[in-house]
PDB file of C-alpha atoms in Angstrom:
ATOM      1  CA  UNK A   1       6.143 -25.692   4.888  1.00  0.00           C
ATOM      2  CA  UNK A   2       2.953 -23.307   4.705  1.00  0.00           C
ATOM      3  CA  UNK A   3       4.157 -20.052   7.066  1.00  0.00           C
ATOM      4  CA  UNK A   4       1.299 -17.786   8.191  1.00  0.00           C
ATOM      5  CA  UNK A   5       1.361 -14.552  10.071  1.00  0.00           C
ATOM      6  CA  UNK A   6      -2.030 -13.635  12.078  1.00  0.00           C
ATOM      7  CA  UNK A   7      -1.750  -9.585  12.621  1.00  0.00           C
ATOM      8  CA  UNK A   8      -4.817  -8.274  14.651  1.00  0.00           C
ATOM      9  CA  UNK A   9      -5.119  -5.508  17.961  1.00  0.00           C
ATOM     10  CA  UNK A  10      -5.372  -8.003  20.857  1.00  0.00           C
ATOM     11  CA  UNK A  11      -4.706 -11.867  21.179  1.00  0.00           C
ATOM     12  CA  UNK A  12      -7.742 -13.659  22.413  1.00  0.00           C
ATOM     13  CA  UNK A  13      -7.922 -17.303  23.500  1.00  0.00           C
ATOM     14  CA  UNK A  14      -5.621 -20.359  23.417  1.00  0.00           C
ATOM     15  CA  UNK A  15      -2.403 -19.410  21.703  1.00  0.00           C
ATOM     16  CA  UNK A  16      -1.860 -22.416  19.670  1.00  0.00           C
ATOM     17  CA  UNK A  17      -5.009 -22.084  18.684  1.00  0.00           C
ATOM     18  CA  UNK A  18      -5.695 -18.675  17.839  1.00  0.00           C
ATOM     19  CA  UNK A  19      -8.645 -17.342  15.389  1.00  0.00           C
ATOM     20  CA  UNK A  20      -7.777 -13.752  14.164  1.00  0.00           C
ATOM     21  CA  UNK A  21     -11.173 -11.394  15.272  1.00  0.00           C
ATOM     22  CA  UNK A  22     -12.265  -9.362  12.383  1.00  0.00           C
ATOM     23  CA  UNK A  23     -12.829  -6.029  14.240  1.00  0.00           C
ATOM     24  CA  UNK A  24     -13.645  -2.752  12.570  1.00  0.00           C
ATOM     25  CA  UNK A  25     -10.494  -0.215  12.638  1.00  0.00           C
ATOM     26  CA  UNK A  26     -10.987   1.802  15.863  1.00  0.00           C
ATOM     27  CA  UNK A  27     -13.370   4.778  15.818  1.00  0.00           C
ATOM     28  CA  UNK A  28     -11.887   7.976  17.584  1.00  0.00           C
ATOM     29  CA  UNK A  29     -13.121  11.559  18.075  1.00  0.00           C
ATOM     30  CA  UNK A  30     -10.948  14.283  16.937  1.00  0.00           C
ATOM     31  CA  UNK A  31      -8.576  15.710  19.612  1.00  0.00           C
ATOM     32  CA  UNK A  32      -7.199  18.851  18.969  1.00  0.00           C
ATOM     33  CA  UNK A  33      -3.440  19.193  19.041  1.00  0.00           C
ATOM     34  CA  UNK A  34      -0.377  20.410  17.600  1.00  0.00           C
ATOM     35  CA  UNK A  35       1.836  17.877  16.314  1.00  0.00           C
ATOM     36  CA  UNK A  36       5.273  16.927  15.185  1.00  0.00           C
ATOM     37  CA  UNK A  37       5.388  15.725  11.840  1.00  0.00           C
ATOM     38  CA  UNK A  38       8.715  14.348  10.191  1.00  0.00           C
ATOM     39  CA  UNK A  39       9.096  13.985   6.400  1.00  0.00           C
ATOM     40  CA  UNK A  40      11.754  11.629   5.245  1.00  0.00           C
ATOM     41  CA  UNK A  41      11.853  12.317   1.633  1.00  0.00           C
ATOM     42  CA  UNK A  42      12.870  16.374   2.886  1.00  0.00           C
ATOM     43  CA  UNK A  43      14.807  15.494   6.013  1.00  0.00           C
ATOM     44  CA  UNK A  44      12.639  17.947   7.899  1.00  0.00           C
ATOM     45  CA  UNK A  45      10.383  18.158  10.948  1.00  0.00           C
ATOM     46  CA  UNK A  46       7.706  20.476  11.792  1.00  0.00           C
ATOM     47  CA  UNK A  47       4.656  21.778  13.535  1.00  0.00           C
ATOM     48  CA  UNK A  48       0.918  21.369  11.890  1.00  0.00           C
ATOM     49  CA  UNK A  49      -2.346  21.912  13.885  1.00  0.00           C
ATOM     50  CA  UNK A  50      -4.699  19.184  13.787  1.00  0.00           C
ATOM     51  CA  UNK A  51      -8.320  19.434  14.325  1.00  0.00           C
ATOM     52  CA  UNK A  52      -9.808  16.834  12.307  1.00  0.00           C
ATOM     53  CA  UNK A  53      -8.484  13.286  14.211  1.00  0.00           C
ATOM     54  CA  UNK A  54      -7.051  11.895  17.134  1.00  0.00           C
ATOM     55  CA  UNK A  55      -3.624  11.699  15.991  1.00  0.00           C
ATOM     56  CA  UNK A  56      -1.160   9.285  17.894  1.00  0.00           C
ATOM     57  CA  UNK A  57       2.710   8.970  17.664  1.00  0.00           C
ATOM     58  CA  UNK A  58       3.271   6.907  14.614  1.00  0.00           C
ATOM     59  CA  UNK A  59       0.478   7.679  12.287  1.00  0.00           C
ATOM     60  CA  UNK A  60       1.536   9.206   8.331  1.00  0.00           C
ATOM     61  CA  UNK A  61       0.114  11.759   7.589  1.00  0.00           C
ATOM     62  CA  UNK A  62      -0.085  14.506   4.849  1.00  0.00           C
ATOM     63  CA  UNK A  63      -0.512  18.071   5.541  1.00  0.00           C
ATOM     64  CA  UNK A  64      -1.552  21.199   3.230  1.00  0.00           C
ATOM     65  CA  UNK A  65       0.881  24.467   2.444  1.00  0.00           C
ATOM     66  CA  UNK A  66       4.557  23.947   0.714  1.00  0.00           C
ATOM     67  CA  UNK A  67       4.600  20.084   1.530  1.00  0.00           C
ATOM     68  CA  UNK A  68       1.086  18.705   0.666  1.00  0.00           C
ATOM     69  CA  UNK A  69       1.090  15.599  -1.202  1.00  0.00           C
ATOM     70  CA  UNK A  70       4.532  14.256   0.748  1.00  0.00           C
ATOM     71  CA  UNK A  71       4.025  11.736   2.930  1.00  0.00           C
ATOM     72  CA  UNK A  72       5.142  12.130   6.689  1.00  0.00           C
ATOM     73  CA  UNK A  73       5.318  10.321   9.819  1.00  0.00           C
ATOM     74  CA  UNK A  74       3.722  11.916  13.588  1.00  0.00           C
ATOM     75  CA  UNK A  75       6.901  12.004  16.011  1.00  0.00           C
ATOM     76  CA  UNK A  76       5.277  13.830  18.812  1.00  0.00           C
ATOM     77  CA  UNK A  77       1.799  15.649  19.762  1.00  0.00           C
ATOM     78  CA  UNK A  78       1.240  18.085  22.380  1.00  0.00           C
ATOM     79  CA  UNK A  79      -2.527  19.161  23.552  1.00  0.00           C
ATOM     80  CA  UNK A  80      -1.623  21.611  25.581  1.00  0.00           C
ATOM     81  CA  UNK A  81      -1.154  24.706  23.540  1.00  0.00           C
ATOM     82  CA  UNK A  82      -2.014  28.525  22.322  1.00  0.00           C
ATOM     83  CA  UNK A  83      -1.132  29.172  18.488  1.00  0.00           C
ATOM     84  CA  UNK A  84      -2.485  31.752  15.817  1.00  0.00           C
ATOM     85  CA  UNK A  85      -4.303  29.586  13.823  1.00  0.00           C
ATOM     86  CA  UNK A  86      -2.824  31.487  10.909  1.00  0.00           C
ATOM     87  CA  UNK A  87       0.478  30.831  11.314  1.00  0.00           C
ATOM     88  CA  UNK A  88       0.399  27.551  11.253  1.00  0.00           C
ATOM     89  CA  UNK A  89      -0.643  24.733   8.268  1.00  0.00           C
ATOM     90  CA  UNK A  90      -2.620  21.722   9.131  1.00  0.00           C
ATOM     91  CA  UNK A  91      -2.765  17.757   8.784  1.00  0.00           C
ATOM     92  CA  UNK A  92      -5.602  17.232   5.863  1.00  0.00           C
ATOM     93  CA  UNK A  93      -5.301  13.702   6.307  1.00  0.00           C
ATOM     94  CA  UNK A  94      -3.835  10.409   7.835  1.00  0.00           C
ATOM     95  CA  UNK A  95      -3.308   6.694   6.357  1.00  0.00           C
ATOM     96  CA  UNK A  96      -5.154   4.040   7.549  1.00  0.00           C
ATOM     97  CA  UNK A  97      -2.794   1.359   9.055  1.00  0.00           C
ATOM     98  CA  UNK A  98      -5.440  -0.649  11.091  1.00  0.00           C
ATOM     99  CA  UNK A  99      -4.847  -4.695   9.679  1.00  0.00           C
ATOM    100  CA  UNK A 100      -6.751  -7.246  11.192  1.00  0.00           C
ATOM    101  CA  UNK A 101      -6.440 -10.275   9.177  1.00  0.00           C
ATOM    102  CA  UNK A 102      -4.129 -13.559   8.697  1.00  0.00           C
ATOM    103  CA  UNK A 103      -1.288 -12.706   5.966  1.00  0.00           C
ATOM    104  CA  UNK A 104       0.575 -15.795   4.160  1.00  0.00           C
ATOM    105  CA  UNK A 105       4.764 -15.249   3.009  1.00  0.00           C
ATOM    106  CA  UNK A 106       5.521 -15.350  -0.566  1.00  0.00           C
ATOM    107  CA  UNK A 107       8.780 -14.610  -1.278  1.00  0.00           C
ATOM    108  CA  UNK A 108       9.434 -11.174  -0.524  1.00  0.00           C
ATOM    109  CA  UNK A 109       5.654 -10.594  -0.159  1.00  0.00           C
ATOM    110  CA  UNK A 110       2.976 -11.142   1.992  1.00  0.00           C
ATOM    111  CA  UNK A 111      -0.244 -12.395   1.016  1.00  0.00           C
ATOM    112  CA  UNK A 112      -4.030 -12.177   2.008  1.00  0.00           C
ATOM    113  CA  UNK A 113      -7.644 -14.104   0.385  1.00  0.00           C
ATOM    114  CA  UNK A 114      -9.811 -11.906   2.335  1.00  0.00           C
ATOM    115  CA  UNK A 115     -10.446  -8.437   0.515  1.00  0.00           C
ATOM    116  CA  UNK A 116     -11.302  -7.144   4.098  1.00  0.00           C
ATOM    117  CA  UNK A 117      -7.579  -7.530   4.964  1.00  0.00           C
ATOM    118  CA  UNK A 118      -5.183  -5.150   2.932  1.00  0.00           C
ATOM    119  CA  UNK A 119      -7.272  -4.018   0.501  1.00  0.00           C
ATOM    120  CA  UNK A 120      -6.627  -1.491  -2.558  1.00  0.00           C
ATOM    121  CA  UNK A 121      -8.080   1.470  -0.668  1.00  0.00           C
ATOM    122  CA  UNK A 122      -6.815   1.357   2.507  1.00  0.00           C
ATOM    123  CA  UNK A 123      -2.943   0.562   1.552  1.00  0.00           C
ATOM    124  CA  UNK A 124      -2.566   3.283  -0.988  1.00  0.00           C
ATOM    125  CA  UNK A 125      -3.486   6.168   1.804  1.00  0.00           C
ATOM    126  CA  UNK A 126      -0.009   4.535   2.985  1.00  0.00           C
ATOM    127  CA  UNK A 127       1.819   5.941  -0.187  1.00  0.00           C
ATOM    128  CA  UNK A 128      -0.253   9.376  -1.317  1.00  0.00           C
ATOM    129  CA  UNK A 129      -2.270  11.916  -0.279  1.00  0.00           C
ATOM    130  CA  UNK A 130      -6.306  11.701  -1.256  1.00  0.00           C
ATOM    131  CA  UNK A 131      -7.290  13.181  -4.673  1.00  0.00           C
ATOM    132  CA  UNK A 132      -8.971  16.330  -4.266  1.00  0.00           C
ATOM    133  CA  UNK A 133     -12.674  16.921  -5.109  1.00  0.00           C
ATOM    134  CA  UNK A 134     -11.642  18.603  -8.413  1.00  0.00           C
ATOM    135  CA  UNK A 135      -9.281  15.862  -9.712  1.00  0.00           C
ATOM    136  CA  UNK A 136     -10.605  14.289 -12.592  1.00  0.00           C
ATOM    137  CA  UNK A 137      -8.752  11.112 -14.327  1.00  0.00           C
ATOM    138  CA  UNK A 138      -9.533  10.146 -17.803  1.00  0.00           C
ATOM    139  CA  UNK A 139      -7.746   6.929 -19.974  1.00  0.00           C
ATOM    140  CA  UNK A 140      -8.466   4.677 -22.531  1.00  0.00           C
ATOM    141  CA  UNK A 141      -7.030   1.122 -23.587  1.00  0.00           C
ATOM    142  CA  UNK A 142      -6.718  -0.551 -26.585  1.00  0.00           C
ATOM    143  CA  UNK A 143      -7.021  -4.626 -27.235  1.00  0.00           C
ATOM    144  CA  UNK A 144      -3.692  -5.615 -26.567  1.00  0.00           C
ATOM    145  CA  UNK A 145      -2.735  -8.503 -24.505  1.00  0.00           C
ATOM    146  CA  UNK A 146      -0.118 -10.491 -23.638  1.00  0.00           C
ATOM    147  CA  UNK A 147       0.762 -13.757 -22.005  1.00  0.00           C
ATOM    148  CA  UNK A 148       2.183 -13.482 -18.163  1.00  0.00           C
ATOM    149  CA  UNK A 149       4.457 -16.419 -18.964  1.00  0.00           C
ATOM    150  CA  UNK A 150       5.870 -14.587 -21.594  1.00  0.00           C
ATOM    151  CA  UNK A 151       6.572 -10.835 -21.123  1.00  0.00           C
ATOM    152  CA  UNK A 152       8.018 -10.297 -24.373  1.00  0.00           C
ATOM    153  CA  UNK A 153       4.429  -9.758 -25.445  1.00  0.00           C
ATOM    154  CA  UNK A 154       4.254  -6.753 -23.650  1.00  0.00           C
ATOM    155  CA  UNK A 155       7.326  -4.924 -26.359  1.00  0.00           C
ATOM    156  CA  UNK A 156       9.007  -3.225 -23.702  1.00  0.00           C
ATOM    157  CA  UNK A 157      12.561  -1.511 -25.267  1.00  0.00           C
ATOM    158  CA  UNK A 158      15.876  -3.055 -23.211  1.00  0.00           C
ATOM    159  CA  UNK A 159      16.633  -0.392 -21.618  1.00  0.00           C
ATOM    160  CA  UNK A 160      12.720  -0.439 -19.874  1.00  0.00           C
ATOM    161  CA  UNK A 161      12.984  -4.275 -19.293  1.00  0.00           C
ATOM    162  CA  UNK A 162      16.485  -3.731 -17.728  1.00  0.00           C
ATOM    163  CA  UNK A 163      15.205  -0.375 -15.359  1.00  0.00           C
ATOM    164  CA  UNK A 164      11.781  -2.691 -14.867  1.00  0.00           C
ATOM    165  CA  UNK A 165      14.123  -5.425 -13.761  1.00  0.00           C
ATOM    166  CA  UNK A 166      15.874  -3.093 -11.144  1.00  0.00           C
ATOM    167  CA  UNK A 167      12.813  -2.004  -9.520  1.00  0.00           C
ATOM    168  CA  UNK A 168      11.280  -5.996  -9.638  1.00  0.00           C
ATOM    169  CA  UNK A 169      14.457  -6.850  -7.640  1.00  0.00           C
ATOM    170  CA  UNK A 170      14.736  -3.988  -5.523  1.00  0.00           C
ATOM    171  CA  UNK A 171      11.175  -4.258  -4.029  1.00  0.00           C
ATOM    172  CA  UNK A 172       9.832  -1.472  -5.884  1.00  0.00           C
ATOM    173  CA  UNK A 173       6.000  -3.542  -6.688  1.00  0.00           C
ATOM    174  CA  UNK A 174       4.968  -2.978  -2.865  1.00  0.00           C
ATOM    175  CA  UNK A 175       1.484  -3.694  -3.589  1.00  0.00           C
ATOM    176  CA  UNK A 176      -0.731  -6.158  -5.781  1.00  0.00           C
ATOM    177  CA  UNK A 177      -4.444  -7.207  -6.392  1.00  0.00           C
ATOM    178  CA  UNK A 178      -6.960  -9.115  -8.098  1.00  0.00           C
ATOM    179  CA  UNK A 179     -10.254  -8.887  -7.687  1.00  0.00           C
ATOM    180  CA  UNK A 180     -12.438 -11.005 -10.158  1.00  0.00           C
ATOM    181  CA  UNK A 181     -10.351 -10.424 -12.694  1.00  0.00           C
ATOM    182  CA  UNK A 182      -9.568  -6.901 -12.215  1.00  0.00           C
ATOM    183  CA  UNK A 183      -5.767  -6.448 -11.392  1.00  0.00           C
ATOM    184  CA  UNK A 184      -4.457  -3.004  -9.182  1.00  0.00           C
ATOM    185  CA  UNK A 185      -0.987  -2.617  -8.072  1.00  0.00           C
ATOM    186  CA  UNK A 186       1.540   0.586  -6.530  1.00  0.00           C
ATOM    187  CA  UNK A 187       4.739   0.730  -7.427  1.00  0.00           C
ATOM    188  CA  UNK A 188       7.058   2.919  -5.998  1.00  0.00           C
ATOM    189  CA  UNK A 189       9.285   5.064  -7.875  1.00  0.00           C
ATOM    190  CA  UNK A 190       9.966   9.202  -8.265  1.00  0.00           C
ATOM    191  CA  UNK A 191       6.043   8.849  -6.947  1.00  0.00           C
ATOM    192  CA  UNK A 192       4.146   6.376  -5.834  1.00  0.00           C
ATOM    193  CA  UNK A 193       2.455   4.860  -9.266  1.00  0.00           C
ATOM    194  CA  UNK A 194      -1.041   3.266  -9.417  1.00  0.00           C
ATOM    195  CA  UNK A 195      -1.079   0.235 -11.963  1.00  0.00           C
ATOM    196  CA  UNK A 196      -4.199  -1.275 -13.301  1.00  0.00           C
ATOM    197  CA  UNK A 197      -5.000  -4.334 -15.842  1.00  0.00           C
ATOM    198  CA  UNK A 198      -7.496  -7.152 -16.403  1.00  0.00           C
ATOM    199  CA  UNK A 199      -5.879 -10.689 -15.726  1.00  0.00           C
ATOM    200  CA  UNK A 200      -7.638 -14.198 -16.916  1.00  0.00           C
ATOM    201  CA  UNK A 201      -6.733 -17.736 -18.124  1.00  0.00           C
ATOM    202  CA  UNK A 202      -2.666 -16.681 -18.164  1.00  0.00           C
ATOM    203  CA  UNK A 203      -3.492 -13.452 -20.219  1.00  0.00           C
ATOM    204  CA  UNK A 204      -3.101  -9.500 -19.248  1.00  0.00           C
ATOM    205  CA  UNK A 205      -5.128  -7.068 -20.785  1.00  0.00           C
ATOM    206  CA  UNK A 206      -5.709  -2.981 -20.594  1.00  0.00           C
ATOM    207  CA  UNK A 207      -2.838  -2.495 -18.559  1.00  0.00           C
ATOM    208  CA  UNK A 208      -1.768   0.412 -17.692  1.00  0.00           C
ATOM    209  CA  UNK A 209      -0.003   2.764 -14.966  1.00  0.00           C
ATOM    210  CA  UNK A 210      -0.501   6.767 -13.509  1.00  0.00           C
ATOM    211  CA  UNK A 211       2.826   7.744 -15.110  1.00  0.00           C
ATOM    212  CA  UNK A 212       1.215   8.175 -18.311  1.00  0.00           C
ATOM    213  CA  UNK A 213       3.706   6.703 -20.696  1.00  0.00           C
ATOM    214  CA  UNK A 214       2.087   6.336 -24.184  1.00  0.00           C
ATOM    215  CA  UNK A 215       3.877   3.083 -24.229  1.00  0.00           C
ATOM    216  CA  UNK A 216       4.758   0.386 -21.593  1.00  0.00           C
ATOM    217  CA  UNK A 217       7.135   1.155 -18.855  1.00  0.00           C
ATOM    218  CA  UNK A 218       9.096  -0.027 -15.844  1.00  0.00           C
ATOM    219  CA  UNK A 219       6.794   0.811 -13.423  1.00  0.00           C
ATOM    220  CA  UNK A 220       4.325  -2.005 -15.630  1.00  0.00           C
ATOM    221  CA  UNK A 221       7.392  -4.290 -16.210  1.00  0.00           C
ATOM    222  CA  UNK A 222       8.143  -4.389 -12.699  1.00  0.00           C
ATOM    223  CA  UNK A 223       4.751  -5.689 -11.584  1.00  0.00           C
ATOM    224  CA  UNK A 224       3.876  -8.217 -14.234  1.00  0.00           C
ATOM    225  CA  UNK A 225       7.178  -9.407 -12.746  1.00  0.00           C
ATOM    226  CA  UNK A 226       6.029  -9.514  -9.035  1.00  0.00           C
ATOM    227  CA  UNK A 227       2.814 -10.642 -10.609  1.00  0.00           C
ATOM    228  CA  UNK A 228       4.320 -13.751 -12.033  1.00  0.00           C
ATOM    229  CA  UNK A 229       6.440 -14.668  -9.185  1.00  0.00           C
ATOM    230  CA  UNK A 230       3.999 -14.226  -6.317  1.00  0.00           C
ATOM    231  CA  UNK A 231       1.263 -16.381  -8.311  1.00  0.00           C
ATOM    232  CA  UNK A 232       3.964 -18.857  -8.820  1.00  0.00           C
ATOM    233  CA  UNK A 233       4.686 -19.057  -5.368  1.00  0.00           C
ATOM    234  CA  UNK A 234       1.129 -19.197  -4.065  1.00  0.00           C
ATOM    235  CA  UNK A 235       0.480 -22.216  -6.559  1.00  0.00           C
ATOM    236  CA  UNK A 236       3.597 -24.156  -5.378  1.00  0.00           C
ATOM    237  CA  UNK A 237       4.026 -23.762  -1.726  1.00  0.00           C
ATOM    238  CA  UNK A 238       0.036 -22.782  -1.030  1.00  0.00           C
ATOM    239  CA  UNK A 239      -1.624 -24.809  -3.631  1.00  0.00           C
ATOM    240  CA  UNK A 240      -3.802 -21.733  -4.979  1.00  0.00           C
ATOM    241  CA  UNK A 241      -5.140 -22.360  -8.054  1.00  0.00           C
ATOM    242  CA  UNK A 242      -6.297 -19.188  -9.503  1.00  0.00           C
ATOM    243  CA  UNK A 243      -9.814 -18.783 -10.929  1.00  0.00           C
ATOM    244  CA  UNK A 244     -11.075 -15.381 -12.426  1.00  0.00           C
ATOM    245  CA  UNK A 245     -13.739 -15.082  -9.800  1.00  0.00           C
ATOM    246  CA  UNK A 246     -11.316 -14.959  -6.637  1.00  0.00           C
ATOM    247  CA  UNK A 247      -9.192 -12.675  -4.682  1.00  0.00           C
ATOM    248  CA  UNK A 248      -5.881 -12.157  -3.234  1.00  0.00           C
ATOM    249  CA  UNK A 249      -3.624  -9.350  -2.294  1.00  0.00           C
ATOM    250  CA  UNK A 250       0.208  -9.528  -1.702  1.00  0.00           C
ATOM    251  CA  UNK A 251       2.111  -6.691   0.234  1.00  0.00           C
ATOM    252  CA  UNK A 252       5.740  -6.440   0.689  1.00  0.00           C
ATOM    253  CA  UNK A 253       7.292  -7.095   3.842  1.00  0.00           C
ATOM    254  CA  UNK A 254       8.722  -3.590   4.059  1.00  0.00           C
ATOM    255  CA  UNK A 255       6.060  -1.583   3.037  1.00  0.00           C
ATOM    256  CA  UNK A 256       3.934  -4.040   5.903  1.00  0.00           C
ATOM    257  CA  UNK A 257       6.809  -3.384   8.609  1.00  0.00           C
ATOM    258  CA  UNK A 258       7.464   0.011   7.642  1.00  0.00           C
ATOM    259  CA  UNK A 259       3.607   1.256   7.988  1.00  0.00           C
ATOM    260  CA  UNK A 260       1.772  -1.022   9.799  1.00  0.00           C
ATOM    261  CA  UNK A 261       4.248  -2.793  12.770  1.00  0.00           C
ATOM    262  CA  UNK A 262       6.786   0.350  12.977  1.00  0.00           C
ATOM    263  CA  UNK A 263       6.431   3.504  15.392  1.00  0.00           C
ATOM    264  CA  UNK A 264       2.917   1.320  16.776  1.00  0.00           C
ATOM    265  CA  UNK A 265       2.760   1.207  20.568  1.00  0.00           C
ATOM    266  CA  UNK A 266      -0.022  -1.325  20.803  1.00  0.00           C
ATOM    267  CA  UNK A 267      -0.948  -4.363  19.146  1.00  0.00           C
ATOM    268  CA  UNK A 268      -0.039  -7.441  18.705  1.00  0.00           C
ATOM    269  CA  UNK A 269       0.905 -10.533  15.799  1.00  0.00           C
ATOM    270  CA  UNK A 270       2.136 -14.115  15.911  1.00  0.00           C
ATOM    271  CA  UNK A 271       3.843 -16.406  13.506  1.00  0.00           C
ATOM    272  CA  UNK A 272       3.062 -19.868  13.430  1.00  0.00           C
TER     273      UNK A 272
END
């Protein structure tokens, strides 16, 4: 039996019958404010100034000073306030967790055919802070493929099959794309990782992953992996047969729950 979420900001019409509106994310002047910003991977909460958006309870953010580039969550904001500007760090910039779409389950993941619904660029502001102006990224690829069916093409060690295995089973692949061929994925780890590779007719090519390895690693195990299963599973319970000039996009539940449903105030979805 086909299970469907619809996730959008405000039900409209019949119920049973309900077509998900594909509204923009809202559009918000800055408010400025001095928030309350928890970060989980530290344990700690403290005070940034924000100038730059209208921040609510809820929202991640990242922040400059001793903690920029770790991800934190909003846990209170106060606009009524007198501060010396340089005593205090600021929020740089927040994740976009707007999702108005219709999401399908697939195992542990859920999946979307619309690129407009979670795609690549807004769900990894969910996991790291923007590159800066000056970052520049560089890499190469050689002609080496592999079959999907058959990941022993891929001449991973044991011991990176086994770790790959771990974080496959443990949820680690939170994120996966293909867009016309071209394959993106985030895998979490010590840092969120950014994979990329080319995927037609069965085969993977040019794959690779921002933990620069010089050879393949769990982070690339891992999703091939989630790859293989969540195709699977779209092709037997959805009937989706893939073509190289399509599109879909599978989330994990938690990552969905954690950053889009959790600490919101508003909003609504339905299963059906």
């Amino acid at each position: 039996m086909k299970r469907k979420i619809g996730f959008w900001n405000e039900i409209q019409g019949d119920a049973d019958n309900i077509t998900c509106p594909k509204d923009e994310a809202p559009v918000s002047s800055p408010k400025k404010s001095l928030v309350q910003v928890y970060f989980p991977k530290r344990g700690m909460n403290l005070s940034y100034y924000n100038d730059r958006f209208d921040l609510q309870v809820g929202d991640t953010v990242y922040v400059d000073g001793k903690l920029e580039g770790l991800r934190g969550r909003v846990t209170a904001v106060n606009y009524s306030f007198k501060i010396k500007l340089s005593d205090y760090k600021r929020v740089i910039a927040v994740a976009d967790t707007h999702i108005s779409g219709e999401l399908r389950m697939a195992g542990s993941h859920l999946v979307s055919f619309d690129p407009q619904t979670i795609p690549y660029e807004k769900i990894i502001t969910w996991f790291k802070a923007p590159d800066k102006e000056d970052d520049v990224y560089v890499s190469g690829s050689d002609d080496h493929s592999f079959r999907l069916d058959d990941l022993s093409g891929m001449k991973v060690t044991s011991a990176i099959a086994e770790r790959g295995h771990d974080y496959y089973t443990e949820n680690r692949v939170v994120y996966l794309c293909i867009d016309r061929g071209h394959g993106r994925g985030i895998v979490e780890g010590t840092s969120p990782y950014e994979i990329e590779f080319d995927y037609g007719g069965g085969e993977i090519k040019n794959l690779t992953c921002s933990c620069y390895c010089g050879y393949p690693c769990k982070h690339t195990f891992a999703a091939m992996l989630q790859l293989r299963e969540t195709l699977k599973l779209l092709e037997e319970k959805d009937g989706f047969d893939w073509n190289e000039g399509g599109y879909a996009a599978a989330i994990s539940q938690g990552a969905f729950f954690s950053f889009a449903v959790d600490g919101k105030t508003t909003g609504s979805f339905v299963f059906r």
